[in-house]
């Protein structure tokens, strides 16, 4: 029988719409002669539904992002008598069993999907899945803890502090003082976010409180970070092959222009803006080699699996800092990660297949 792949997209995070676009793209190219495909949407309220029929609607239309339709038939995860099989069941008709699932492709960004929570559910159910495991997902999702781990592994990162909603409520003045030690301008980010949502560049003291409060609205854990001045922004893809070997892609550079001060949500997803991508990036052999090596060190530092996109800042003197790694990077055909692999000789369809094959080759024991 063909392996059955559950492609899961949507989710409870603010990146719901982006994830739907990714889900639509992957469902378009996945080889149905090779795999039995089950499309599962997670609605914004957390409900799991069986997506079927017209997947064409999972696209950006008139600058509006799609979403999962919560009124579709609900599905649930069930552990059966043998304790290892995952079954999707229509909640409304207990008899309507969708069957076991061999592998899950969790195309989810942000909390409740990219952060180890779904991964934990799948580990408990003994189901293989694409991408990072529980720990790697959780550590990489939280920019505060990610930095602790990367610094311990000797990976250079920007200086930063964590401010929690509790600390802010108790003593905002102390939080301000700790932040200002980093010096303006500052970047303020929700610790567990993505797509630049909730991120502000803070030019001076007059903007700090609003930025922290904006980030707290997304996550009670907030990262306040020093500004990387005059840097090039270059990303590198990491891919684990079905035989376990880990490879790095050619990097790509993001050049921000127009009225965007940084690589914000609009610059990332909405067309007609002034962001330019150089894929592959124009880098000399020395920078290329250092970047690919540091991408691997970063991948291993968090014990990542499957895939990651490592985002760098390159200073004018050529030194590198890792801004972050994303364990489920944007994954539409035009997203950076697939583009970088395209430039490195792995096209989108093959990339999807390699990731599924890698997941299928995994042990469901401790690995
Ligand atoms: P992603 O969609 O890549 O997951 P994210 O929401 O996790 O994004 P970051 O990558 O940390 O957010 O930051 C978003 C953008 O903000 C960066 O791509 C960069 O343009 C800018 N930026 C972030 N931190 C800094 C910094 N310390 N100095 C200068 N620019 C920064
Ligand atoms: Mg990120
Ligand atoms: Mg992200
Ligand atoms: Mg980023």
mmCIF file of C-alpha atoms and ligand atoms in Angstrom:
data_model
loop_
_atom_site.group_PDB
_atom_site.id
_atom_site.type_symbol
_atom_site.label_atom_id
_atom_site.label_comp_id
_atom_site.label_asym_id
_atom_site.label_seq_id
_atom_site.Cartn_x
_atom_site.Cartn_y
_atom_site.Cartn_z
ATOM 1 C CA UNK A 1 0.000 0.000 0.000
ATOM 2 C CA UNK A 2 1.042 3.571 -0.572
ATOM 3 C CA UNK A 3 2.224 5.428 2.538
ATOM 4 C CA UNK A 4 -0.543 7.677 3.797
ATOM 5 C CA UNK A 5 0.574 11.266 4.384
ATOM 6 C CA UNK A 6 -1.481 13.687 6.470
ATOM 7 C CA UNK A 7 -0.658 17.230 5.376
ATOM 8 C CA UNK A 8 -1.589 19.536 8.258
ATOM 9 C CA UNK A 9 -1.872 23.300 7.805
ATOM 10 C CA UNK A 10 -3.548 26.386 9.245
ATOM 11 C CA UNK A 11 -3.277 26.317 13.011
ATOM 12 C CA UNK A 12 -3.972 28.559 15.965
ATOM 13 C CA UNK A 13 -1.108 31.019 15.522
ATOM 14 C CA UNK A 14 -1.157 34.415 13.801
ATOM 15 C CA UNK A 15 0.610 32.750 10.854
ATOM 16 C CA UNK A 16 -2.553 30.708 10.089
ATOM 17 C CA UNK A 17 -3.060 32.256 6.640
ATOM 18 C CA UNK A 18 0.546 31.811 5.526
ATOM 19 C CA UNK A 19 0.384 28.173 6.603
ATOM 20 C CA UNK A 20 -2.765 27.688 4.486
ATOM 21 C CA UNK A 21 -0.959 29.026 1.424
ATOM 22 C CA UNK A 22 1.897 26.628 2.125
ATOM 23 C CA UNK A 23 -0.547 23.738 2.599
ATOM 24 C CA UNK A 24 -2.182 24.472 -0.753
ATOM 25 C CA UNK A 25 1.202 24.560 -2.493
ATOM 26 C CA UNK A 26 2.425 21.274 -1.019
ATOM 27 C CA UNK A 27 -0.894 19.538 -1.759
ATOM 28 C CA UNK A 28 -0.490 20.683 -5.364
ATOM 29 C CA UNK A 29 2.830 18.938 -5.919
ATOM 30 C CA UNK A 30 2.710 15.902 -3.658
ATOM 31 C CA UNK A 31 2.926 12.733 -5.767
ATOM 32 C CA UNK A 32 -0.441 10.976 -5.518
ATOM 33 C CA UNK A 33 0.814 7.921 -7.384
ATOM 34 C CA UNK A 34 3.316 7.458 -4.581
ATOM 35 C CA UNK A 35 1.382 8.687 -1.533
ATOM 36 C CA UNK A 36 -2.168 8.522 -0.258
ATOM 37 C CA UNK A 37 -2.771 12.120 0.805
ATOM 38 C CA UNK A 38 -5.080 13.325 3.592
ATOM 39 C CA UNK A 39 -5.366 17.124 3.833
ATOM 40 C CA UNK A 40 -6.077 18.252 7.399
ATOM 41 C CA UNK A 41 -6.792 21.869 8.273
ATOM 42 C CA UNK A 42 -6.546 23.255 11.797
ATOM 43 C CA UNK A 43 -8.996 26.137 12.111
ATOM 44 C CA UNK A 44 -8.083 29.307 13.991
ATOM 45 C CA UNK A 45 -10.091 28.034 16.959
ATOM 46 C CA UNK A 46 -7.992 24.858 17.050
ATOM 47 C CA UNK A 47 -10.574 22.530 15.487
ATOM 48 C CA UNK A 48 -9.201 19.860 13.146
ATOM 49 C CA UNK A 49 -11.136 19.367 9.915
ATOM 50 C CA UNK A 50 -10.861 17.220 6.815
ATOM 51 C CA UNK A 51 -10.135 19.487 3.880
ATOM 52 C CA UNK A 52 -11.341 18.177 0.564
ATOM 53 C CA UNK A 53 -12.386 19.302 -2.850
ATOM 54 C CA UNK A 54 -11.219 22.671 -4.054
ATOM 55 C CA UNK A 55 -7.765 23.345 -2.636
ATOM 56 C CA UNK A 56 -7.365 26.165 -5.133
ATOM 57 C CA UNK A 57 -8.833 28.554 -2.605
ATOM 58 C CA UNK A 58 -5.680 28.177 -0.460
ATOM 59 C CA UNK A 59 -4.032 31.162 -2.127
ATOM 60 C CA UNK A 60 -3.483 34.844 -1.504
ATOM 61 C CA UNK A 61 -6.268 36.633 -3.388
ATOM 62 C CA UNK A 62 -6.483 40.441 -3.539
ATOM 63 C CA UNK A 63 -3.922 40.666 -0.731
ATOM 64 C CA UNK A 64 -6.181 38.575 1.526
ATOM 65 C CA UNK A 65 -4.839 35.373 3.084
ATOM 66 C CA UNK A 66 -6.964 32.192 3.071
ATOM 67 C CA UNK A 67 -8.097 30.370 6.209
ATOM 68 C CA UNK A 68 -9.323 26.927 7.217
ATOM 69 C CA UNK A 69 -13.107 26.540 7.112
ATOM 70 C CA UNK A 70 -14.105 25.389 10.612
ATOM 71 C CA UNK A 71 -17.457 24.110 9.334
ATOM 72 C CA UNK A 72 -15.846 21.276 7.340
ATOM 73 C CA UNK A 73 -16.207 17.782 8.861
ATOM 74 C CA UNK A 74 -14.297 17.593 12.146
ATOM 75 C CA UNK A 75 -11.603 14.975 12.576
ATOM 76 C CA UNK A 76 -9.773 13.762 15.651
ATOM 77 C CA UNK A 77 -6.687 11.850 16.578
ATOM 78 C CA UNK A 78 -7.380 8.551 18.254
ATOM 79 C CA UNK A 79 -5.118 5.946 19.666
ATOM 80 C CA UNK A 80 -6.457 2.514 18.943
ATOM 81 C CA UNK A 81 -6.085 -0.718 20.896
ATOM 82 C CA UNK A 82 -2.515 -1.422 19.779
ATOM 83 C CA UNK A 83 -1.556 1.991 21.057
ATOM 84 C CA UNK A 84 0.508 2.977 18.043
ATOM 85 C CA UNK A 85 -1.946 3.647 15.256
ATOM 86 C CA UNK A 86 -3.267 7.095 14.593
ATOM 87 C CA UNK A 87 -6.802 7.249 13.291
ATOM 88 C CA UNK A 88 -8.754 10.167 11.963
ATOM 89 C CA UNK A 89 -12.438 9.881 12.701
ATOM 90 C CA UNK A 90 -15.279 12.121 11.715
ATOM 91 C CA UNK A 91 -16.596 13.324 15.020
ATOM 92 C CA UNK A 92 -20.127 13.410 13.641
ATOM 93 C CA UNK A 93 -20.170 9.839 12.299
ATOM 94 C CA UNK A 94 -18.179 7.502 14.492
ATOM 95 C CA UNK A 95 -18.165 4.907 11.729
ATOM 96 C CA UNK A 96 -16.495 7.087 9.168
ATOM 97 C CA UNK A 97 -12.862 6.230 9.779
ATOM 98 C CA UNK A 98 -10.285 7.824 7.540
ATOM 99 C CA UNK A 99 -7.737 5.208 8.474
ATOM 100 C CA UNK A 100 -4.229 5.069 9.796
ATOM 101 C CA UNK A 101 -1.590 7.628 8.940
ATOM 102 C CA UNK A 102 2.019 6.705 8.184
ATOM 103 C CA UNK A 103 3.519 10.149 8.302
ATOM 104 C CA UNK A 104 2.414 13.686 9.141
ATOM 105 C CA UNK A 105 3.691 16.733 7.275
ATOM 106 C CA UNK A 106 3.062 19.551 9.772
ATOM 107 C CA UNK A 107 3.146 22.713 7.668
ATOM 108 C CA UNK A 108 2.429 24.919 10.654
ATOM 109 C CA UNK A 109 4.186 28.094 11.664
ATOM 110 C CA UNK A 110 4.385 29.536 15.153
ATOM 111 C CA UNK A 111 2.941 28.291 18.468
ATOM 112 C CA UNK A 112 0.808 25.102 18.416
ATOM 113 C CA UNK A 113 2.562 23.619 15.435
ATOM 114 C CA UNK A 114 6.160 24.760 14.989
ATOM 115 C CA UNK A 115 6.867 24.774 18.733
ATOM 116 C CA UNK A 116 6.922 21.085 19.710
ATOM 117 C CA UNK A 117 3.333 20.823 20.898
ATOM 118 C CA UNK A 118 2.016 18.976 17.837
ATOM 119 C CA UNK A 119 5.302 17.071 17.686
ATOM 120 C CA UNK A 120 4.720 15.838 21.244
ATOM 121 C CA UNK A 121 1.234 14.642 20.336
ATOM 122 C CA UNK A 122 2.648 12.724 17.370
ATOM 123 C CA UNK A 123 5.482 11.222 19.438
ATOM 124 C CA UNK A 124 2.945 9.975 21.990
ATOM 125 C CA UNK A 125 0.888 8.455 19.187
ATOM 126 C CA UNK A 126 3.980 6.875 17.612
ATOM 127 C CA UNK A 127 3.477 8.600 14.286
ATOM 128 C CA UNK A 128 6.411 9.765 12.172
ATOM 129 C CA UNK A 129 6.466 13.370 11.023
ATOM 130 C CA UNK A 130 8.472 15.777 8.910
ATOM 131 C CA UNK A 131 10.844 18.208 10.568
ATOM 132 C CA UNK A 132 12.200 19.033 13.984
ATOM 133 C CA UNK A 133 11.333 17.018 17.087
ATOM 134 C CA UNK A 134 9.858 18.232 20.369
ATOM 135 C CA UNK A 135 12.942 19.825 21.912
ATOM 136 C CA UNK A 136 14.362 21.362 18.735
ATOM 137 C CA UNK A 137 10.970 22.811 17.850
ATOM 138 C CA UNK A 138 10.377 24.260 21.314
ATOM 139 C CA UNK A 139 13.862 25.710 21.708
ATOM 140 C CA UNK A 140 13.904 27.224 18.222
ATOM 141 C CA UNK A 141 10.441 28.731 18.627
ATOM 142 C CA UNK A 142 11.400 30.730 21.708
ATOM 143 C CA UNK A 143 13.973 33.348 20.737
ATOM 144 C CA UNK A 144 15.046 33.756 24.376
ATOM 145 C CA UNK A 145 15.840 30.078 24.926
ATOM 146 C CA UNK A 146 17.168 29.680 21.384
ATOM 147 C CA UNK A 147 19.870 32.208 22.208
ATOM 148 C CA UNK A 148 20.862 30.447 25.419
ATOM 149 C CA UNK A 149 21.401 27.240 23.445
ATOM 150 C CA UNK A 150 23.160 28.896 20.497
ATOM 151 C CA UNK A 151 25.487 30.896 22.732
ATOM 152 C CA UNK A 152 26.412 27.757 24.674
ATOM 153 C CA UNK A 153 27.359 26.144 21.353
ATOM 154 C CA UNK A 154 29.533 29.129 20.436
ATOM 155 C CA UNK A 155 27.173 30.467 17.774
ATOM 156 C CA UNK A 156 27.333 34.285 17.678
ATOM 157 C CA UNK A 157 23.997 36.051 18.221
ATOM 158 C CA UNK A 158 22.888 39.636 18.851
ATOM 159 C CA UNK A 159 22.881 40.721 22.520
ATOM 160 C CA UNK A 160 19.401 40.606 24.018
ATOM 161 C CA UNK A 161 17.318 40.307 27.149
ATOM 162 C CA UNK A 162 13.956 38.704 27.889
ATOM 163 C CA UNK A 163 11.143 40.755 29.456
ATOM 164 C CA UNK A 164 8.104 38.860 30.678
ATOM 165 C CA UNK A 165 4.611 40.320 31.033
ATOM 166 C CA UNK A 166 4.872 39.643 34.767
ATOM 167 C CA UNK A 167 8.153 41.598 35.099
ATOM 168 C CA UNK A 168 6.721 44.431 32.987
ATOM 169 C CA UNK A 169 3.614 44.686 35.196
ATOM 170 C CA UNK A 170 5.648 44.545 38.413
ATOM 171 C CA UNK A 171 8.467 46.959 37.522
ATOM 172 C CA UNK A 172 8.387 48.539 34.071
ATOM 173 C CA UNK A 173 11.132 51.001 35.006
ATOM 174 C CA UNK A 174 13.545 48.147 35.720
ATOM 175 C CA UNK A 175 12.613 46.508 32.398
ATOM 176 C CA UNK A 176 13.233 49.806 30.593
ATOM 177 C CA UNK A 177 16.608 50.206 32.267
ATOM 178 C CA UNK A 178 17.683 46.653 31.359
ATOM 179 C CA UNK A 179 16.564 47.241 27.756
ATOM 180 C CA UNK A 180 18.383 50.546 27.430
ATOM 181 C CA UNK A 181 21.676 48.954 28.471
ATOM 182 C CA UNK A 182 21.640 47.413 25.004
ATOM 183 C CA UNK A 183 21.547 50.916 23.456
ATOM 184 C CA UNK A 184 19.157 52.339 20.835
ATOM 185 C CA UNK A 185 17.927 51.469 18.306
ATOM 186 C CA UNK A 186 16.409 48.250 19.655
ATOM 187 C CA UNK A 187 14.376 45.434 18.167
ATOM 188 C CA UNK A 188 11.456 44.224 20.282
ATOM 189 C CA UNK A 189 9.918 40.863 19.391
ATOM 190 C CA UNK A 190 7.419 38.359 20.751
ATOM 191 C CA UNK A 191 9.705 35.514 21.902
ATOM 192 C CA UNK A 192 7.583 32.938 20.088
ATOM 193 C CA UNK A 193 6.481 34.454 16.820
ATOM 194 C CA UNK A 194 7.164 34.541 13.144
ATOM 195 C CA UNK A 195 6.540 36.442 9.907
ATOM 196 C CA UNK A 196 7.720 39.569 11.783
ATOM 197 C CA UNK A 197 4.274 39.824 13.443
ATOM 198 C CA UNK A 198 4.431 41.937 16.615
ATOM 199 C CA UNK A 199 8.024 43.077 15.938
ATOM 200 C CA UNK A 200 9.019 46.746 16.219
ATOM 201 C CA UNK A 201 12.163 48.701 15.613
ATOM 202 C CA UNK A 202 12.521 51.121 18.532
ATOM 203 C CA UNK A 203 14.423 54.249 17.595
ATOM 204 C CA UNK A 204 14.462 55.970 20.987
ATOM 205 C CA UNK A 205 13.016 55.906 24.506
ATOM 206 C CA UNK A 206 9.708 57.426 23.370
ATOM 207 C CA UNK A 207 8.886 54.246 21.417
ATOM 208 C CA UNK A 208 9.970 51.556 23.889
ATOM 209 C CA UNK A 209 6.827 51.118 26.008
ATOM 210 C CA UNK A 210 4.505 50.822 23.015
ATOM 211 C CA UNK A 211 6.817 48.273 21.394
ATOM 212 C CA UNK A 212 6.995 46.109 24.516
ATOM 213 C CA UNK A 213 3.228 46.287 24.953
ATOM 214 C CA UNK A 214 2.680 45.382 21.293
ATOM 215 C CA UNK A 215 4.954 42.348 21.665
ATOM 216 C CA UNK A 216 3.271 41.337 24.959
ATOM 217 C CA UNK A 217 -0.067 41.354 23.122
ATOM 218 C CA UNK A 218 1.331 38.447 21.070
ATOM 219 C CA UNK A 219 3.363 36.647 23.715
ATOM 220 C CA UNK A 220 3.908 37.193 27.453
ATOM 221 C CA UNK A 221 7.576 36.513 26.759
ATOM 222 C CA UNK A 222 9.307 39.343 24.886
ATOM 223 C CA UNK A 223 12.808 39.642 23.465
ATOM 224 C CA UNK A 224 14.527 43.016 23.457
ATOM 225 C CA UNK A 225 17.511 42.900 21.154
ATOM 226 C CA UNK A 226 20.367 45.147 20.070
ATOM 227 C CA UNK A 227 20.200 46.514 16.516
ATOM 228 C CA UNK A 228 22.411 44.912 13.890
ATOM 229 C CA UNK A 229 23.625 48.017 12.054
ATOM 230 C CA UNK A 230 24.700 48.080 8.419
ATOM 231 C CA UNK A 231 24.282 44.356 7.932
ATOM 232 C CA UNK A 232 23.359 42.241 4.933
ATOM 233 C CA UNK A 233 20.521 39.841 5.611
ATOM 234 C CA UNK A 234 21.303 36.404 4.203
ATOM 235 C CA UNK A 235 19.574 33.057 4.806
ATOM 236 C CA UNK A 236 20.695 29.472 4.321
ATOM 237 C CA UNK A 237 18.635 26.293 3.979
ATOM 238 C CA UNK A 238 19.470 23.083 5.833
ATOM 239 C CA UNK A 239 18.007 19.767 4.645
ATOM 240 C CA UNK A 240 18.373 16.289 6.079
ATOM 241 C CA UNK A 241 18.334 13.616 3.403
ATOM 242 C CA UNK A 242 16.507 10.275 3.769
ATOM 243 C CA UNK A 243 19.868 8.592 4.551
ATOM 244 C CA UNK A 244 20.367 11.017 7.463
ATOM 245 C CA UNK A 245 23.042 13.180 5.828
ATOM 246 C CA UNK A 246 22.556 16.909 6.472
ATOM 247 C CA UNK A 247 23.139 19.346 3.593
ATOM 248 C CA UNK A 248 23.175 23.116 3.265
ATOM 249 C CA UNK A 249 21.817 25.101 0.328
ATOM 250 C CA UNK A 250 23.251 28.076 -1.455
ATOM 251 C CA UNK A 251 22.246 31.146 0.553
ATOM 252 C CA UNK A 252 19.908 33.940 -0.547
ATOM 253 C CA UNK A 253 19.995 37.627 0.306
ATOM 254 C CA UNK A 254 17.047 39.855 1.146
ATOM 255 C CA UNK A 255 17.462 43.475 0.138
ATOM 256 C CA UNK A 256 14.906 45.731 1.762
ATOM 257 C CA UNK A 257 13.965 48.889 -0.048
ATOM 258 C CA UNK A 258 11.227 51.446 -0.367
ATOM 259 C CA UNK A 259 9.493 52.442 2.824
ATOM 260 C CA UNK A 260 10.298 49.233 4.709
ATOM 261 C CA UNK A 261 12.810 49.693 7.479
ATOM 262 C CA UNK A 262 13.175 45.960 7.968
ATOM 263 C CA UNK A 263 11.895 42.666 6.576
ATOM 264 C CA UNK A 264 8.369 43.118 7.942
ATOM 265 C CA UNK A 265 5.162 41.168 7.226
ATOM 266 C CA UNK A 266 4.257 43.185 4.130
ATOM 267 C CA UNK A 267 7.723 42.918 2.667
ATOM 268 C CA UNK A 268 7.579 39.146 3.223
ATOM 269 C CA UNK A 269 4.242 38.290 1.686
ATOM 270 C CA UNK A 270 2.447 41.043 -0.124
ATOM 271 C CA UNK A 271 3.449 41.714 -3.708
ATOM 272 C CA UNK A 272 4.223 45.077 -5.171
ATOM 273 C CA UNK A 273 6.641 46.087 -2.450
ATOM 274 C CA UNK A 274 10.292 46.921 -2.778
ATOM 275 C CA UNK A 275 11.957 43.822 -1.408
ATOM 276 C CA UNK A 276 14.498 42.231 -3.684
ATOM 277 C CA UNK A 277 15.805 38.709 -3.319
ATOM 278 C CA UNK A 278 19.161 37.591 -4.667
ATOM 279 C CA UNK A 279 18.999 33.840 -4.956
ATOM 280 C CA UNK A 280 21.698 32.689 -4.801
ATOM 281 C CA UNK A 281 23.246 35.510 -2.785
ATOM 282 C CA UNK A 282 26.347 37.195 -4.142
ATOM 283 C CA UNK A 283 28.892 35.950 -1.623
ATOM 284 C CA UNK A 284 32.534 35.016 -2.020
ATOM 285 C CA UNK A 285 33.744 31.473 -1.399
ATOM 286 C CA UNK A 286 35.035 32.264 2.063
ATOM 287 C CA UNK A 287 31.734 33.768 3.256
ATOM 288 C CA UNK A 288 29.801 30.935 1.609
ATOM 289 C CA UNK A 289 31.866 28.300 3.416
ATOM 290 C CA UNK A 290 31.642 30.035 6.805
ATOM 291 C CA UNK A 291 27.911 30.515 6.423
ATOM 292 C CA UNK A 292 27.203 26.906 5.461
ATOM 293 C CA UNK A 293 29.379 25.639 8.317
ATOM 294 C CA UNK A 294 27.653 27.905 10.848
ATOM 295 C CA UNK A 295 24.246 26.834 9.519
ATOM 296 C CA UNK A 296 25.170 23.211 10.272
ATOM 297 C CA UNK A 297 26.503 24.079 13.734
ATOM 298 C CA UNK A 298 23.251 25.964 14.432
ATOM 299 C CA UNK A 299 21.143 23.034 13.193
ATOM 300 C CA UNK A 300 23.052 20.625 15.437
ATOM 301 C CA UNK A 301 23.117 22.995 18.434
ATOM 302 C CA UNK A 302 19.338 22.724 18.783
ATOM 303 C CA UNK A 303 19.315 19.029 17.745
ATOM 304 C CA UNK A 304 17.241 19.838 14.686
ATOM 305 C CA UNK A 305 15.943 17.252 12.202
ATOM 306 C CA UNK A 306 14.538 17.357 8.685
ATOM 307 C CA UNK A 307 14.851 20.996 7.740
ATOM 308 C CA UNK A 308 15.599 24.493 8.961
ATOM 309 C CA UNK A 309 16.221 27.926 7.571
ATOM 310 C CA UNK A 310 19.049 29.708 9.335
ATOM 311 C CA UNK A 311 18.851 33.522 9.115
ATOM 312 C CA UNK A 312 22.128 35.456 9.302
ATOM 313 C CA UNK A 313 23.240 39.035 9.621
ATOM 314 C CA UNK A 314 26.528 39.696 7.839
ATOM 315 C CA UNK A 315 28.453 42.680 9.202
ATOM 316 C CA UNK A 316 30.530 44.953 6.962
ATOM 317 C CA UNK A 317 33.740 43.278 8.242
ATOM 318 C CA UNK A 318 32.390 39.902 7.099
ATOM 319 C CA UNK A 319 31.583 38.587 10.567
ATOM 320 C CA UNK A 320 28.428 36.516 10.967
ATOM 321 C CA UNK A 321 25.660 36.523 13.535
ATOM 322 C CA UNK A 322 22.756 34.072 13.569
ATOM 323 C CA UNK A 323 19.535 36.046 13.950
ATOM 324 C CA UNK A 324 17.395 32.936 14.318
ATOM 325 C CA UNK A 325 16.541 29.560 12.916
ATOM 326 C CA UNK A 326 13.082 28.530 11.761
ATOM 327 C CA UNK A 327 12.202 24.843 12.001
ATOM 328 C CA UNK A 328 9.238 25.203 9.632
ATOM 329 C CA UNK A 329 10.206 28.090 7.380
ATOM 330 C CA UNK A 330 7.861 29.615 4.824
ATOM 331 C CA UNK A 331 7.300 26.828 2.338
ATOM 332 C CA UNK A 332 5.381 28.093 -0.690
ATOM 333 C CA UNK A 333 7.182 27.670 -4.038
ATOM 334 C CA UNK A 334 8.195 31.336 -3.907
ATOM 335 C CA UNK A 335 9.355 31.238 -0.275
ATOM 336 C CA UNK A 336 13.037 31.621 0.525
ATOM 337 C CA UNK A 337 13.635 28.038 1.656
ATOM 338 C CA UNK A 338 12.336 26.300 -1.508
ATOM 339 C CA UNK A 339 13.946 29.008 -3.650
ATOM 340 C CA UNK A 340 17.347 28.371 -2.084
ATOM 341 C CA UNK A 341 17.004 24.639 -2.696
ATOM 342 C CA UNK A 342 15.884 25.337 -6.260
ATOM 343 C CA UNK A 343 19.104 27.295 -6.792
ATOM 344 C CA UNK A 344 20.970 24.351 -5.263
ATOM 345 C CA UNK A 345 19.483 21.782 -7.667
ATOM 346 C CA UNK A 346 16.524 20.452 -5.648
ATOM 347 C CA UNK A 347 13.193 21.570 -7.091
ATOM 348 C CA UNK A 348 10.005 22.072 -5.030
ATOM 349 C CA UNK A 349 8.413 18.728 -5.895
ATOM 350 C CA UNK A 350 11.602 16.837 -5.076
ATOM 351 C CA UNK A 351 12.051 18.803 -1.843
ATOM 352 C CA UNK A 352 8.584 17.778 -0.641
ATOM 353 C CA UNK A 353 9.326 14.153 -1.525
ATOM 354 C CA UNK A 354 12.740 14.138 0.185
ATOM 355 C CA UNK A 355 11.248 15.532 3.395
ATOM 356 C CA UNK A 356 8.518 12.884 3.461
ATOM 357 C CA UNK A 357 11.049 10.124 2.729
ATOM 358 C CA UNK A 358 13.326 11.415 5.485
ATOM 359 C CA UNK A 359 10.440 11.346 7.955
ATOM 360 C CA UNK A 360 9.447 7.824 6.880
ATOM 361 C CA UNK A 361 13.025 6.631 7.460
ATOM 362 C CA UNK A 362 12.976 7.726 11.107
ATOM 363 C CA UNK A 363 12.702 5.602 14.166
ATOM 364 C CA UNK A 364 9.786 6.251 16.503
ATOM 365 C CA UNK A 365 12.114 5.311 19.388
ATOM 366 C CA UNK A 366 14.437 7.807 21.020
ATOM 367 C CA UNK A 367 16.632 9.133 18.244
HETATM 368 P P1 LIG B 1 10.483 34.732 10.326
HETATM 369 O O1 LIG B 1 9.323 35.022 9.427
HETATM 370 O O2 LIG B 1 11.787 34.707 9.576
HETATM 371 O O3 LIG B 1 10.276 33.571 11.226
HETATM 372 P P2 LIG B 1 10.480 36.354 12.769
HETATM 373 O O4 LIG B 1 9.111 36.878 13.033
HETATM 374 O O5 LIG B 1 10.931 35.165 13.536
HETATM 375 O O6 LIG B 1 10.626 36.077 11.225
HETATM 376 P P3 LIG B 1 13.009 37.862 12.905
HETATM 377 O O7 LIG B 1 13.560 37.075 11.772
HETATM 378 O O8 LIG B 1 13.695 37.743 14.207
HETATM 379 O O9 LIG B 1 11.441 37.590 13.057
HETATM 380 O O10 LIG B 1 12.990 39.415 12.511
HETATM 381 C C1 LIG B 1 12.282 39.882 11.385
HETATM 382 C C2 LIG B 1 13.123 40.867 10.598
HETATM 383 O O11 LIG B 1 13.416 42.008 11.413
HETATM 384 C C3 LIG B 1 14.480 40.348 10.172
HETATM 385 O O12 LIG B 1 14.363 39.598 8.990
HETATM 386 C C4 LIG B 1 15.263 41.649 10.015
HETATM 387 O O13 LIG B 1 14.922 42.321 8.809
HETATM 388 C C5 LIG B 1 14.728 42.489 11.154
HETATM 389 N N1 LIG B 1 15.524 42.330 12.396
HETATM 390 C C6 LIG B 1 15.260 41.452 13.388
HETATM 391 N N2 LIG B 1 16.132 41.578 14.402
HETATM 392 C C7 LIG B 1 16.976 42.562 14.051
HETATM 393 C C8 LIG B 1 18.109 43.168 14.690
HETATM 394 N N3 LIG B 1 18.520 42.782 15.900
HETATM 395 N N4 LIG B 1 18.755 44.149 14.024
HETATM 396 C C9 LIG B 1 18.345 44.547 12.790
HETATM 397 N N5 LIG B 1 17.284 44.022 12.145
HETATM 398 C C10 LIG B 1 16.601 43.044 12.758
HETATM 399 MG MG1 LIG B 2 11.452 33.286 12.817
HETATM 400 MG MG1 LIG B 3 9.175 31.701 11.378
HETATM 401 MG MG1 LIG B 4 13.446 35.572 10.468
#
